[in-house]
Amino acid sequence: MPPNCPRPVCPRAVRWHQPRPGPRPLGRQLVRLMEVSRLPNVTVQVYPFEAGVYAAHSRSFVIFGGDAPELDTVHMEHPTKSLFLWDGGQLDEYAKMFERLSQLALAPVDPESAPESHESRDSLSLIQHVMYTL
């Protein structure tokens, strides 16, 4: 069984305020994001600008976990190297940051539900809005 892959997404990934690659590449990226969100082990959420700055934004990290908690690992990428953390206390801190990001993010993309059933402020609605404005 593939690992569960929840992914809060920074709004900059779907709302470009800086020079962007153009409507076609951005549209394809958003369509791909929607396709990936249909996978049973992937959850896509958009973290809105309105939620403000959160400490976890200062670094990108991935938590690798599974059936054996003693093998859980946090992976962080830096410009010059990658860092892996195995310490229980550090794992707990990153798990808390990830949980907080998920709580602050918009409701997850549920591509199986009908468009009219979506809340006005959920991740799918925001992604679709950006797609339609390209």
XYZ file of N, CA, C and O in Angstrom:
536
model
N 0.844 -1.183 0.000
C 0.000 0.000 0.000
C 0.885 1.240 0.000
O 1.834 1.349 0.776
N 0.599 2.219 -0.896
C 1.425 3.426 -0.935
C 1.258 4.247 0.331
O 0.215 4.184 0.979
N 2.276 5.025 0.693
C 2.178 5.849 1.899
C 1.135 6.950 1.723
O 0.849 7.382 0.619
N 0.589 7.381 2.845
C -0.349 8.497 2.833
C 0.445 9.776 2.631
O 1.471 9.981 3.273
N 0.003 10.641 1.739
C 0.758 11.846 1.396
C -0.078 13.105 1.533
O -0.482 13.702 0.543
N -0.366 13.553 2.763
C -1.073 14.832 2.891
C -0.132 15.966 2.531
O 1.050 15.932 2.863
N -0.615 16.971 1.814
C 0.231 18.065 1.381
C -0.470 19.407 1.506
O -1.241 19.780 0.641
N -0.203 20.167 2.585
C -0.667 21.552 2.566
C 0.144 22.306 1.514
O 1.347 22.143 1.431
N -0.507 23.098 0.686
C 0.144 23.795 -0.407
C 0.140 25.285 -0.119
O -0.890 25.851 0.241
N 1.285 25.905 -0.299
C 1.380 27.364 -0.139
C 0.534 28.019 -1.216
O 0.537 27.581 -2.363
N -0.191 29.088 -0.895
C -1.041 29.728 -1.905
C -0.249 30.277 -3.082
O -0.776 30.430 -4.164
N 1.026 30.551 -2.900
C 1.834 31.029 -4.024
C 1.901 29.977 -5.131
O 2.140 30.298 -6.276
N 1.691 28.716 -4.767
C 1.721 27.657 -5.771
C 0.509 27.724 -6.687
O 0.561 27.244 -7.809
N -0.581 28.317 -6.218
C -1.772 28.405 -7.059
C -2.161 29.840 -7.399
O -2.935 30.064 -8.314
N -1.639 30.816 -6.682
C -1.901 32.232 -6.974
C -0.579 32.935 -7.174
O 0.061 33.329 -6.222
N -0.194 33.129 -8.379
C 1.092 33.750 -8.660
C 0.960 35.260 -8.607
O 0.230 35.845 -9.386
N 1.678 35.907 -7.698
C 1.700 37.362 -7.636
C 2.984 37.899 -8.252
O 3.150 39.072 -8.415
N 3.909 37.017 -8.566
C 5.152 37.382 -9.201
C 5.063 36.948 -10.663
O 4.102 36.304 -11.053
N 6.069 37.283 -11.481
C 6.034 36.816 -12.868
C 5.819 35.302 -12.887
O 6.429 34.556 -12.132
N 4.916 34.866 -13.726
C 4.579 33.454 -13.771
C 4.912 32.881 -15.137
O 5.111 33.615 -16.086
N 4.913 31.560 -15.225
C 5.314 30.935 -16.473
C 4.310 31.108 -17.603
O 4.549 30.693 -18.711
N 3.199 31.747 -17.362
C 2.175 31.927 -18.380
C 0.980 31.046 -18.079
O 1.051 30.121 -17.279
N -0.172 31.335 -18.715
C -1.390 30.604 -18.383
C -1.335 29.121 -18.730
O -1.865 28.302 -17.996
N -0.717 28.759 -19.821
C -0.700 27.338 -20.190
C 0.076 26.484 -19.195
O -0.462 25.510 -18.690
N 1.350 26.819 -18.908
C 2.073 25.979 -17.933
C 1.406 25.973 -16.558
O 1.291 24.935 -15.925
N 0.938 27.135 -16.102
C 0.288 27.199 -14.794
C -0.996 26.375 -14.805
O -1.271 25.622 -13.875
N -1.780 26.484 -15.857
C -3.001 25.697 -15.975
C -2.717 24.207 -15.950
O -3.415 23.439 -15.280
N -1.670 23.782 -16.655
C -1.297 22.356 -16.657
C -0.868 21.903 -15.266
O -1.173 20.797 -14.842
N -0.149 22.777 -14.559
C 0.273 22.435 -13.202
C -0.930 22.269 -12.284
O -0.983 21.344 -11.465
N -1.909 23.148 -12.421
C -3.102 23.056 -11.578
C -3.932 21.823 -11.926
O -4.461 21.155 -11.036
N -4.029 21.507 -13.217
C -4.732 20.282 -13.623
C -4.018 19.078 -13.035
O -4.647 18.156 -12.507
N -2.694 19.084 -13.082
C -1.927 17.959 -12.519
C -2.154 17.854 -11.010
O -2.288 16.752 -10.466
N -2.215 18.979 -10.328
C -2.494 18.981 -8.898
C -3.854 18.349 -8.630
O -4.016 17.546 -7.708
N -4.839 18.663 -9.462
C -6.172 18.070 -9.317
C -6.127 16.560 -9.574
O -6.780 15.794 -8.874
N -5.367 16.143 -10.572
C -5.247 14.707 -10.866
C -4.637 13.961 -9.688
O -5.126 12.917 -9.268
N -3.570 14.516 -9.145
C -2.890 13.880 -8.015
C -3.812 13.829 -6.801
O -3.800 12.875 -6.027
N -4.665 14.842 -6.636
C -5.559 14.875 -5.479
C -6.573 13.733 -5.509
O -7.169 13.408 -4.484
N -6.768 13.114 -6.661
C -7.703 11.986 -6.772
C -7.106 10.672 -6.272
O -7.831 9.702 -6.093
N -5.797 10.639 -6.080
C -5.162 9.416 -5.577
C -5.637 9.166 -4.147
O -5.765 10.112 -3.357
N -5.884 7.918 -3.795
C -6.457 7.635 -2.474
C -5.536 7.974 -1.307
O -5.997 8.172 -0.193
N -4.250 8.070 -1.558
C -3.305 8.320 -0.475
C -2.776 9.758 -0.457
O -1.800 10.049 0.212
N -3.426 10.665 -1.205
C -2.965 12.053 -1.289
C -4.072 12.991 -0.820
O -5.226 12.853 -1.225
N -3.710 13.932 0.032
C -4.613 14.987 0.472
C -3.983 16.315 0.094
O -2.836 16.568 0.457
N -4.700 17.144 -0.637
C -4.187 18.457 -1.040
C -5.011 19.532 -0.344
O -6.234 19.537 -0.430
N -4.316 20.419 0.366
C -4.938 21.565 1.014
C -4.142 22.806 0.643
O -2.922 22.740 0.512
N -4.825 23.935 0.522
C -4.152 25.208 0.249
C -4.150 26.022 1.531
O -5.183 26.198 2.175
N -2.979 26.502 1.892
C -2.826 27.362 3.060
C -3.063 28.798 2.597
O -2.304 29.331 1.795
N -4.119 29.460 3.065
C -4.461 30.786 2.536
C -3.564 31.892 3.075
O -3.074 31.824 4.193
N -3.369 32.916 2.258
C -2.607 34.085 2.688
C -3.207 34.689 3.948
O -2.504 35.165 4.826
N -4.541 34.670 4.030
C -5.239 35.292 5.156
C -4.904 34.646 6.497
O -5.107 35.250 7.541
N -4.397 33.422 6.476
C -4.061 32.730 7.724
C -2.797 33.304 8.354
O -2.491 33.017 9.505
N -2.066 34.120 7.607
C -0.862 34.757 8.148
C 0.365 33.862 8.060
O 0.313 32.725 7.602
N 1.463 34.411 8.523
C 2.733 33.691 8.484
C 2.767 32.686 9.615
O 2.331 32.962 10.730
N 3.280 31.506 9.318
C 3.413 30.457 10.329
C 4.852 29.959 10.308
O 5.473 29.901 9.246
N 5.394 29.584 11.456
C 6.807 29.207 11.575
C 7.209 28.117 10.595
O 8.330 28.098 10.099
N 6.315 27.202 10.276
C 6.661 26.102 9.373
C 6.928 26.597 7.957
O 7.509 25.874 7.157
N 6.526 27.834 7.621
C 6.783 28.369 6.287
C 8.252 28.657 6.057
O 8.677 28.796 4.924
N 9.020 28.786 7.101
C 10.424 29.158 6.942
C 11.278 28.005 6.442
O 12.404 28.211 6.038
N 10.743 26.806 6.440
C 11.517 25.658 5.959
C 10.580 24.613 5.375
O 9.465 24.427 5.832
N 11.067 23.959 4.358
C 10.313 22.880 3.734
C 10.705 21.577 4.416
O 11.894 21.318 4.629
N 9.717 20.768 4.767
C 10.037 19.496 5.399
C 9.016 18.437 5.012
O 7.898 18.742 4.623
N 9.457 17.201 5.095
C 8.605 16.046 4.828
C 8.755 15.092 6.003
O 9.880 14.847 6.468
N 7.651 14.572 6.493
C 7.700 13.571 7.560
C 7.440 12.214 6.925
O 6.389 11.998 6.323
N 8.426 11.330 7.021
C 8.276 9.961 6.544
C 7.929 9.092 7.736
O 8.695 9.020 8.695
N 6.789 8.455 7.705
C 6.363 7.598 8.804
C 5.707 6.354 8.264
O 5.346 6.269 7.097
N 5.572 5.383 9.119
C 4.950 4.143 8.684
C 4.500 3.303 9.851
O 4.209 3.814 10.941
N 4.462 2.008 9.619
C 3.995 1.072 10.645
C 4.961 0.943 11.819
O 4.561 0.550 12.903
N 6.238 1.250 11.591
C 7.249 1.157 12.649
C 7.661 2.572 13.055
O 8.529 3.173 12.418
N 7.045 3.142 14.101
C 7.326 4.532 14.483
C 8.805 4.805 14.763
O 9.254 5.936 14.591
N 9.538 3.803 15.169
C 10.963 4.022 15.458
C 11.759 4.350 14.195
O 12.894 4.813 14.268
N 11.166 4.152 13.021
C 11.830 4.482 11.760
C 11.373 5.827 11.187
O 11.856 6.252 10.137
N 10.454 6.497 11.865
C 9.965 7.790 11.380
C 11.125 8.771 11.246
O 12.064 8.774 12.064
N 11.058 9.606 10.207
C 12.136 10.532 9.895
C 11.558 11.828 9.354
O 10.574 11.813 8.623
N 12.192 12.941 9.704
C 11.878 14.234 9.100
C 13.003 14.552 8.127
O 14.182 14.440 8.467
N 12.638 14.932 6.912
C 13.624 15.314 5.901
C 13.428 16.784 5.588
O 12.313 17.233 5.313
N 14.524 17.546 5.655
C 14.495 18.980 5.331
C 15.528 19.250 4.254
O 16.660 18.755 4.339
N 15.122 20.020 3.259
C 16.049 20.405 2.200
C 16.557 21.808 2.456
O 15.784 22.692 2.825
N 17.851 21.981 2.269
C 18.492 23.282 2.388
C 19.255 23.527 1.101
O 19.529 22.587 0.351
N 19.634 24.754 0.820
C 20.336 25.038 -0.433
C 21.619 24.230 -0.630
O 21.965 23.889 -1.746
N 22.307 23.902 0.444
C 23.593 23.213 0.297
C 23.588 21.758 0.738
O 24.558 21.045 0.488
N 22.523 21.319 1.418
C 22.493 19.936 1.897
C 21.086 19.557 2.317
O 20.201 20.395 2.419
N 20.914 18.286 2.562
C 19.660 17.784 3.128
C 19.921 17.382 4.569
O 21.028 16.993 4.931
N 18.893 17.471 5.384
C 19.024 17.140 6.795
C 17.949 16.126 7.149
O 16.795 16.264 6.755
N 18.348 15.082 7.864
C 17.425 14.057 8.320
C 17.405 14.059 9.840
O 18.452 14.077 10.474
N 16.204 14.058 10.425
C 16.052 14.077 11.879
C 15.339 12.808 12.322
O 14.302 12.450 11.769
N 15.885 12.141 13.333
C 15.285 10.922 13.857
C 14.893 11.052 15.323
O 14.183 10.221 15.850
N 15.370 12.097 15.986
C 15.135 12.276 17.411
C 13.639 12.416 17.697
O 12.929 13.180 17.030
N 13.147 11.691 18.691
C 11.724 11.697 19.029
C 11.172 13.075 19.318
O 10.075 13.422 18.887
N 11.916 13.892 20.067
C 11.467 15.235 20.390
C 11.339 16.106 19.151
O 10.378 16.856 18.999
N 12.314 16.007 18.256
C 12.262 16.774 17.016
C 11.124 16.288 16.123
O 10.416 17.089 15.511
N 10.935 14.977 16.058
C 9.824 14.426 15.275
C 8.495 14.956 15.790
O 7.620 15.331 15.008
N 8.341 14.998 17.101
C 7.102 15.513 17.702
C 6.870 16.974 17.326
O 5.745 17.376 17.024
N 7.929 17.791 17.360
C 7.800 19.204 17.014
C 7.346 19.385 15.572
O 6.467 20.182 15.288
N 7.943 18.631 14.656
C 7.556 18.743 13.251
C 6.160 18.175 13.013
O 5.403 18.707 12.200
N 5.785 17.142 13.735
C 4.424 16.602 13.620
C 3.412 17.648 14.087
O 2.355 17.822 13.466
N 3.737 18.377 15.148
C 2.849 19.439 15.636
C 2.741 20.573 14.615
O 1.653 21.107 14.386
N 3.874 20.957 14.005
C 3.846 22.009 12.994
C 2.985 21.584 11.809
O 2.183 22.360 11.293
N 3.157 20.332 11.378
C 2.380 19.836 10.244
C 0.892 19.807 10.579
O 0.056 20.217 9.766
N 0.559 19.360 11.762
C -0.842 19.312 12.185
C -1.433 20.726 12.215
O -2.562 20.946 11.771
N -0.663 21.682 12.712
C -1.149 23.070 12.769
C -1.350 23.639 11.368
O -2.338 24.315 11.101
N -0.421 23.357 10.452
C -0.586 23.789 9.066
C -1.869 23.218 8.469
O -2.622 23.923 7.791
N -2.125 21.958 8.724
C -3.325 21.303 8.200
C -4.595 21.927 8.778
O -5.597 22.061 8.082
N -4.543 22.313 10.046
C -5.710 22.943 10.675
C -5.976 24.333 10.112
O -7.130 24.740 9.953
N -4.913 25.078 9.821
C -5.051 26.445 9.323
C -5.375 26.494 7.833
O -5.903 27.493 7.340
N -5.054 25.435 7.109
C -5.285 25.396 5.665
C -6.773 25.272 5.360
O -7.578 24.897 6.215
N -7.121 25.608 4.125
C -8.503 25.441 3.678
C -8.854 23.960 3.667
O -7.967 23.105 3.640
N -10.139 23.657 3.657
C -10.585 22.256 3.623
C -9.938 21.538 2.441
O -9.704 22.137 1.386
N -9.627 20.248 2.598
C -8.930 19.510 1.543
C -9.745 19.416 0.251
O -10.965 19.500 0.249
N -9.006 19.208 -0.846
C -9.624 18.960 -2.134
C -10.360 17.626 -2.075
O -9.799 16.619 -1.641
N -11.618 17.639 -2.471
C -12.401 16.406 -2.589
C -12.955 16.372 -4.007
O -14.074 16.832 -4.257
N -12.158 15.856 -4.960
C -12.570 15.910 -6.362
C -13.777 15.037 -6.692
O -14.373 15.172 -7.745
N -14.169 14.164 -5.786
C -15.310 13.280 -6.030
C -16.648 13.951 -5.753
O -17.685 13.492 -6.219
N -16.644 15.036 -4.994
C -17.919 15.678 -4.663
C -18.331 16.626 -5.788
O -17.511 17.128 -6.544
N -19.610 16.866 -5.875
C -20.155 17.753 -6.903
C -19.705 19.191 -6.654
O -19.602 19.610 -5.507
N -19.448 19.962 -7.724
C -18.975 21.341 -7.545
C -19.887 22.192 -6.677
O -19.423 22.999 -5.890
N -21.200 21.997 -6.788
C -22.122 22.833 -6.007
C -22.092 22.501 -4.509
O -22.590 23.260 -3.694
N -21.508 21.373 -4.141
C -21.460 21.002 -2.725
C -20.250 21.584 -2.002
O -20.133 21.463 -0.797
N -19.365 22.231 -2.740
C -18.152 22.785 -2.122
C -18.461 24.052 -1.346
O -19.315 24.848 -1.728
N -17.708 24.205 -0.265
C -17.785 25.449 0.488
C -17.208 26.565 -0.382
O -16.452 26.308 -1.309
N -17.541 27.793 -0.065
C -17.002 28.894 -0.852
C -15.505 29.068 -0.609
O -14.816 29.657 -1.423
N -14.997 28.565 0.501
C -13.573 28.715 0.821
C -12.955 27.357 1.120
O -12.564 27.073 2.236
N -12.868 26.502 0.128
C -12.109 25.273 0.305
C -11.009 25.233 -0.747
O -10.971 26.068 -1.659
N -10.103 24.296 -0.615
C -8.932 24.232 -1.496
C -9.324 24.045 -2.958
O -8.761 24.691 -3.847
N -10.287 23.190 -3.223
C -10.699 22.943 -4.603
C -11.293 24.199 -5.230
O -10.975 24.540 -6.368
N -12.131 24.907 -4.493
C -12.734 26.129 -5.029
C -11.667 27.158 -5.386
O -11.761 27.827 -6.415
N -10.648 27.297 -4.542
C -9.586 28.253 -4.824
C -8.809 27.842 -6.071
O -8.542 28.661 -6.950
N -8.458 26.573 -6.183
C -7.714 26.089 -7.353
C -8.550 26.294 -8.619
O -8.041 26.778 -9.635
N -9.844 25.950 -8.571
C -10.697 26.135 -9.743
C -10.830 27.610 -10.101
O -10.803 27.978 -11.281
N -10.948 28.470 -9.101
C -11.050 29.909 -9.358
C -9.817 30.390 -10.101
O -9.911 31.133 -11.081
N -8.643 29.993 -9.653
C -7.401 30.411 -10.309
C -7.354 29.866 -11.733
O -6.977 30.584 -12.667
N -7.776 28.616 -11.927
C -7.775 28.025 -13.271
C -8.668 28.813 -14.211
O -8.312 29.060 -15.361
N -9.846 29.213 -13.736
C -10.801 29.923 -14.596
C -10.377 31.355 -14.889
O -10.869 31.967 -15.829
N -9.504 31.912 -14.063
C -9.069 33.289 -14.291
C -7.814 33.374 -15.157
O -7.343 34.475 -15.445
N -7.274 32.241 -15.562
C -6.061 32.260 -16.410
C -6.378 32.733 -17.815
O -7.378 32.481 -18.374
